[in-house]
C-alpha cells in the first residue's frame, strides 16, 4: 500500500469517528446537547468542542501549522476543563462550525505532509518527537473514544444509540431492548448472590 492509499484509509477512519460524534447532536434541544450527564459533567456539545480543540492542536500546532482559530478555553489562564463544556453565549452553530473548520485545516495537514513528517508535542515531555502517522492514529483513537462517550450520553438522553442515525449498527435482541436490559439486570443480581471462590 502506498502512502496515498494509507492516508485515505486513515482519513476514512478519522471521518467515521467525526461523523459518529456529530450525529449525536441531531434532533436534540439546546438544553439536551449542553446538559451534564455524568458526575464529571460530560455533555454532547462539550465533547464536540473538546475534540475540535484536540484536532487543531495535534494536527495543526504540533506540525507548525497553527490554524489561527482562537481557542480561548485553552489559554494558560483558562479554567480547567473549559474545553469540555459550552458557555451560554457560545452557540451550537459556532461549535459545529469550529469542528468543521478543524476538519478542513487538519485534512489539509494530512494531504500536504508526508506520514513520516516530524512534529513535536510539547506536553508529551521526552516523547515529544512524533510523526504525522503516529499523531493521526492518536487523533483517531481520541475521536472514537469521545464518540463512545457521546454514544452513552445520547442513549441516556433519549434512547438513540449506534454509529449512524439511519443505520445504528446494533442488532436488536429478541423481545426488544427493555427485555434484554431486564435479562442483564437479573443475571447481575444472580451473580451477586453466587459464592466467590
mmCIF file of C-alpha atoms in Angstrom:
data_model
loop_
_atom_site.group_PDB
_atom_site.id
_atom_site.type_symbol
_atom_site.label_atom_id
_atom_site.label_comp_id
_atom_site.label_asym_id
_atom_site.label_seq_id
_atom_site.Cartn_x
_atom_site.Cartn_y
_atom_site.Cartn_z
ATOM 1 C CA UNK A 1 0.000 0.000 0.000
ATOM 2 C CA UNK A 2 1.440 3.368 -0.966
ATOM 3 C CA UNK A 3 1.361 6.467 1.218
ATOM 4 C CA UNK A 4 -1.642 8.000 -0.549
ATOM 5 C CA UNK A 5 -3.689 4.839 -0.028
ATOM 6 C CA UNK A 6 -2.658 4.698 3.625
ATOM 7 C CA UNK A 7 -3.650 8.340 4.065
ATOM 8 C CA UNK A 8 -7.047 7.573 2.527
ATOM 9 C CA UNK A 9 -7.572 4.698 4.964
ATOM 10 C CA UNK A 10 -6.540 6.825 7.933
ATOM 11 C CA UNK A 11 -8.798 9.657 6.812
ATOM 12 C CA UNK A 12 -11.754 7.293 6.386
ATOM 13 C CA UNK A 13 -11.422 6.060 9.992
ATOM 14 C CA UNK A 14 -10.968 9.596 11.295
ATOM 15 C CA UNK A 15 -14.010 10.859 9.394
ATOM 16 C CA UNK A 16 -16.135 7.930 10.593
ATOM 17 C CA UNK A 17 -15.434 8.961 14.191
ATOM 18 C CA UNK A 18 -16.154 12.600 13.405
ATOM 19 C CA UNK A 19 -19.455 11.740 11.755
ATOM 20 C CA UNK A 20 -20.496 9.448 14.621
ATOM 21 C CA UNK A 21 -19.813 12.224 17.114
ATOM 22 C CA UNK A 22 -21.674 14.859 15.098
ATOM 23 C CA UNK A 23 -24.892 12.911 14.610
ATOM 24 C CA UNK A 24 -25.277 12.629 18.369
ATOM 25 C CA UNK A 25 -26.370 16.287 18.317
ATOM 26 C CA UNK A 26 -29.116 15.746 15.738
ATOM 27 C CA UNK A 27 -32.664 16.446 16.839
ATOM 28 C CA UNK A 28 -31.804 17.488 20.396
ATOM 29 C CA UNK A 29 -32.687 20.737 22.133
ATOM 30 C CA UNK A 30 -30.112 23.305 23.242
ATOM 31 C CA UNK A 31 -30.559 22.061 26.778
ATOM 32 C CA UNK A 32 -30.018 18.406 25.871
ATOM 33 C CA UNK A 33 -26.819 18.995 23.891
ATOM 34 C CA UNK A 34 -25.349 21.010 26.785
ATOM 35 C CA UNK A 35 -26.604 19.329 29.934
ATOM 36 C CA UNK A 36 -24.161 17.394 32.096
ATOM 37 C CA UNK A 37 -24.985 13.700 32.017
ATOM 38 C CA UNK A 38 -22.263 12.333 34.320
ATOM 39 C CA UNK A 39 -20.806 13.306 37.665
ATOM 40 C CA UNK A 40 -17.838 14.857 35.842
ATOM 41 C CA UNK A 41 -20.121 16.920 33.587
ATOM 42 C CA UNK A 42 -19.807 15.030 30.293
ATOM 43 C CA UNK A 43 -22.096 16.636 27.716
ATOM 44 C CA UNK A 44 -22.502 16.276 23.961
ATOM 45 C CA UNK A 45 -21.652 19.772 22.739
ATOM 46 C CA UNK A 46 -18.694 19.929 25.107
ATOM 47 C CA UNK A 47 -17.356 16.703 23.588
ATOM 48 C CA UNK A 48 -17.531 18.246 20.110
ATOM 49 C CA UNK A 49 -15.735 21.392 21.331
ATOM 50 C CA UNK A 50 -13.076 19.266 23.036
ATOM 51 C CA UNK A 51 -12.420 17.052 20.011
ATOM 52 C CA UNK A 52 -12.217 20.078 17.705
ATOM 53 C CA UNK A 53 -9.595 21.522 20.055
ATOM 54 C CA UNK A 54 -7.684 18.232 20.121
ATOM 55 C CA UNK A 55 -7.592 18.074 16.337
ATOM 56 C CA UNK A 56 -6.387 21.649 15.954
ATOM 57 C CA UNK A 57 -3.636 21.076 18.482
ATOM 58 C CA UNK A 58 -2.363 17.734 17.274
ATOM 59 C CA UNK A 59 -2.815 18.128 13.521
ATOM 60 C CA UNK A 60 -2.027 21.829 13.490
ATOM 61 C CA UNK A 61 0.266 23.204 16.169
ATOM 62 C CA UNK A 62 2.307 20.001 16.561
ATOM 63 C CA UNK A 63 3.397 20.309 12.916
ATOM 64 C CA UNK A 64 3.931 24.092 12.955
ATOM 65 C CA UNK A 65 0.653 24.599 11.109
ATOM 66 C CA UNK A 66 -1.368 26.752 13.521
ATOM 67 C CA UNK A 67 -4.924 27.292 12.377
ATOM 68 C CA UNK A 68 -5.261 30.889 13.616
ATOM 69 C CA UNK A 69 -8.644 29.837 15.049
ATOM 70 C CA UNK A 70 -8.927 31.377 18.531
ATOM 71 C CA UNK A 71 -9.279 28.782 21.302
ATOM 72 C CA UNK A 72 -9.529 30.925 24.460
ATOM 73 C CA UNK A 73 -10.571 27.907 26.558
ATOM 74 C CA UNK A 74 -7.042 26.521 26.069
ATOM 75 C CA UNK A 75 -5.177 29.668 27.125
ATOM 76 C CA UNK A 76 -2.883 29.421 30.173
ATOM 77 C CA UNK A 77 -5.315 31.473 32.274
ATOM 78 C CA UNK A 78 -8.428 29.482 31.282
ATOM 79 C CA UNK A 79 -10.157 27.479 33.967
ATOM 80 C CA UNK A 80 -9.533 23.718 33.999
ATOM 81 C CA UNK A 81 -11.760 21.736 31.626
ATOM 82 C CA UNK A 82 -13.035 24.880 29.881
ATOM 83 C CA UNK A 83 -12.825 22.973 26.584
ATOM 84 C CA UNK A 84 -15.271 20.323 27.831
ATOM 85 C CA UNK A 85 -18.378 22.489 28.125
ATOM 86 C CA UNK A 86 -20.018 25.326 26.247
ATOM 87 C CA UNK A 87 -20.703 28.753 27.723
ATOM 88 C CA UNK A 88 -24.268 30.106 27.304
ATOM 89 C CA UNK A 89 -23.045 32.741 24.835
ATOM 90 C CA UNK A 90 -21.402 30.106 22.610
ATOM 91 C CA UNK A 91 -23.923 28.733 20.136
ATOM 92 C CA UNK A 92 -24.303 25.200 18.859
ATOM 93 C CA UNK A 93 -23.720 26.565 15.345
ATOM 94 C CA UNK A 94 -20.404 28.105 16.446
ATOM 95 C CA UNK A 95 -19.181 24.854 17.993
ATOM 96 C CA UNK A 96 -20.249 22.796 14.977
ATOM 97 C CA UNK A 97 -18.532 25.294 12.660
ATOM 98 C CA UNK A 98 -15.403 25.142 14.819
ATOM 99 C CA UNK A 99 -15.325 21.370 14.366
ATOM 100 C CA UNK A 100 -15.887 21.604 10.606
ATOM 101 C CA UNK A 101 -13.152 24.253 10.335
ATOM 102 C CA UNK A 102 -10.861 21.917 12.283
ATOM 103 C CA UNK A 103 -11.644 19.140 9.793
ATOM 104 C CA UNK A 104 -10.691 21.354 6.845
ATOM 105 C CA UNK A 105 -7.474 22.516 8.472
ATOM 106 C CA UNK A 106 -6.429 19.086 9.653
ATOM 107 C CA UNK A 107 -7.380 17.298 6.443
ATOM 108 C CA UNK A 108 -5.039 19.737 4.658
ATOM 109 C CA UNK A 109 -2.252 18.723 7.045
ATOM 110 C CA UNK A 110 -2.853 15.070 6.208
ATOM 111 C CA UNK A 111 -2.918 15.803 2.462
ATOM 112 C CA UNK A 112 0.099 18.095 2.355
ATOM 113 C CA UNK A 113 2.585 16.399 4.688
ATOM 114 C CA UNK A 114 4.221 13.001 4.393
ATOM 115 C CA UNK A 115 3.229 10.467 7.024
ATOM 116 C CA UNK A 116 6.829 10.447 8.266
ATOM 117 C CA UNK A 117 6.834 14.255 8.724
ATOM 118 C CA UNK A 118 8.155 15.111 12.173
ATOM 119 C CA UNK A 119 6.297 17.203 14.715
ATOM 120 C CA UNK A 120 6.693 17.984 18.409
ATOM 121 C CA UNK A 121 4.075 17.525 21.129
ATOM 122 C CA UNK A 122 5.422 19.877 23.797
ATOM 123 C CA UNK A 123 3.173 18.454 26.518
ATOM 124 C CA UNK A 124 4.463 14.878 25.992
ATOM 125 C CA UNK A 125 7.824 15.623 27.598
ATOM 126 C CA UNK A 126 10.692 13.365 26.500
ATOM 127 C CA UNK A 127 8.438 11.568 23.983
ATOM 128 C CA UNK A 128 7.643 14.833 22.210
ATOM 129 C CA UNK A 129 9.142 13.919 18.804
ATOM 130 C CA UNK A 130 6.390 12.329 16.708
ATOM 131 C CA UNK A 131 5.463 11.550 13.124
ATOM 132 C CA UNK A 132 2.279 12.552 11.350
ATOM 133 C CA UNK A 133 1.373 8.868 11.071
ATOM 134 C CA UNK A 134 1.619 8.453 14.840
ATOM 135 C CA UNK A 135 -0.420 11.583 15.524
ATOM 136 C CA UNK A 136 -3.176 10.720 13.045
ATOM 137 C CA UNK A 137 -3.563 7.366 14.813
ATOM 138 C CA UNK A 138 -3.650 9.192 18.156
ATOM 139 C CA UNK A 139 -6.361 11.583 16.934
ATOM 140 C CA UNK A 140 -8.403 8.684 15.500
ATOM 141 C CA UNK A 141 -8.229 6.935 18.883
ATOM 142 C CA UNK A 142 -9.208 10.118 20.738
ATOM 143 C CA UNK A 143 -12.082 10.838 18.366
ATOM 144 C CA UNK A 144 -13.531 7.351 18.626
ATOM 145 C CA UNK A 145 -13.073 7.330 22.411
ATOM 146 C CA UNK A 146 -15.108 10.522 22.717
ATOM 147 C CA UNK A 147 -17.655 9.296 20.165
ATOM 148 C CA UNK A 148 -18.134 6.342 22.540
ATOM 149 C CA UNK A 149 -18.764 8.764 25.390
ATOM 150 C CA UNK A 150 -21.294 10.528 23.174
ATOM 151 C CA UNK A 151 -22.985 7.175 22.434
ATOM 152 C CA UNK A 152 -23.683 6.634 26.101
ATOM 153 C CA UNK A 153 -24.718 10.233 26.783
ATOM 154 C CA UNK A 154 -27.130 10.294 23.832
ATOM 155 C CA UNK A 155 -28.646 6.951 24.793
ATOM 156 C CA UNK A 156 -29.215 8.280 28.312
ATOM 157 C CA UNK A 157 -30.963 11.370 26.930
ATOM 158 C CA UNK A 158 -33.441 9.830 24.503
ATOM 159 C CA UNK A 159 -32.506 6.223 23.774
ATOM 160 C CA UNK A 160 -30.847 6.910 20.403
ATOM 161 C CA UNK A 161 -27.867 4.585 20.001
ATOM 162 C CA UNK A 162 -25.321 3.389 17.476
ATOM 163 C CA UNK A 163 -22.798 4.727 14.991
ATOM 164 C CA UNK A 164 -25.107 6.260 12.404
ATOM 165 C CA UNK A 165 -28.515 7.887 12.501
ATOM 166 C CA UNK A 166 -30.011 5.745 9.717
ATOM 167 C CA UNK A 167 -28.165 2.508 10.491
ATOM 168 C CA UNK A 168 -27.445 2.151 14.182
ATOM 169 C CA UNK A 169 -25.135 -0.849 13.669
ATOM 170 C CA UNK A 170 -26.943 -2.625 16.514
ATOM 171 C CA UNK A 171 -28.750 -5.924 16.234
ATOM 172 C CA UNK A 172 -31.809 -5.819 18.449
ATOM 173 C CA UNK A 173 -32.264 -8.798 20.734
ATOM 174 C CA UNK A 174 -35.369 -10.991 20.697
ATOM 175 C CA UNK A 175 -38.029 -9.310 22.801
ATOM 176 C CA UNK A 176 -36.519 -5.845 22.385
ATOM 177 C CA UNK A 177 -34.079 -3.730 24.375
ATOM 178 C CA UNK A 178 -36.211 -3.440 27.525
ATOM 179 C CA UNK A 179 -36.432 -7.223 27.836
ATOM 180 C CA UNK A 180 -32.696 -7.529 27.117
ATOM 181 C CA UNK A 181 -31.824 -4.973 29.793
ATOM 182 C CA UNK A 182 -34.039 -6.753 32.332
ATOM 183 C CA UNK A 183 -32.361 -10.049 31.489
ATOM 184 C CA UNK A 184 -28.935 -8.488 32.107
ATOM 185 C CA UNK A 185 -30.145 -6.959 35.369
ATOM 186 C CA UNK A 186 -31.349 -10.374 36.511
ATOM 187 C CA UNK A 187 -28.044 -12.004 35.557
ATOM 188 C CA UNK A 188 -26.135 -9.359 37.529
ATOM 189 C CA UNK A 189 -28.314 -9.939 40.604
ATOM 190 C CA UNK A 190 -27.881 -13.697 40.365
ATOM 191 C CA UNK A 191 -24.111 -13.342 40.012
ATOM 192 C CA UNK A 192 -24.062 -11.101 43.082
ATOM 193 C CA UNK A 193 -25.665 -13.898 45.098
ATOM 194 C CA UNK A 194 -23.238 -16.579 43.889
ATOM 195 C CA UNK A 195 -20.426 -17.510 46.283
ATOM 196 C CA UNK A 196 -16.988 -16.490 45.042
ATOM 197 C CA UNK A 197 -14.116 -18.941 45.052
#
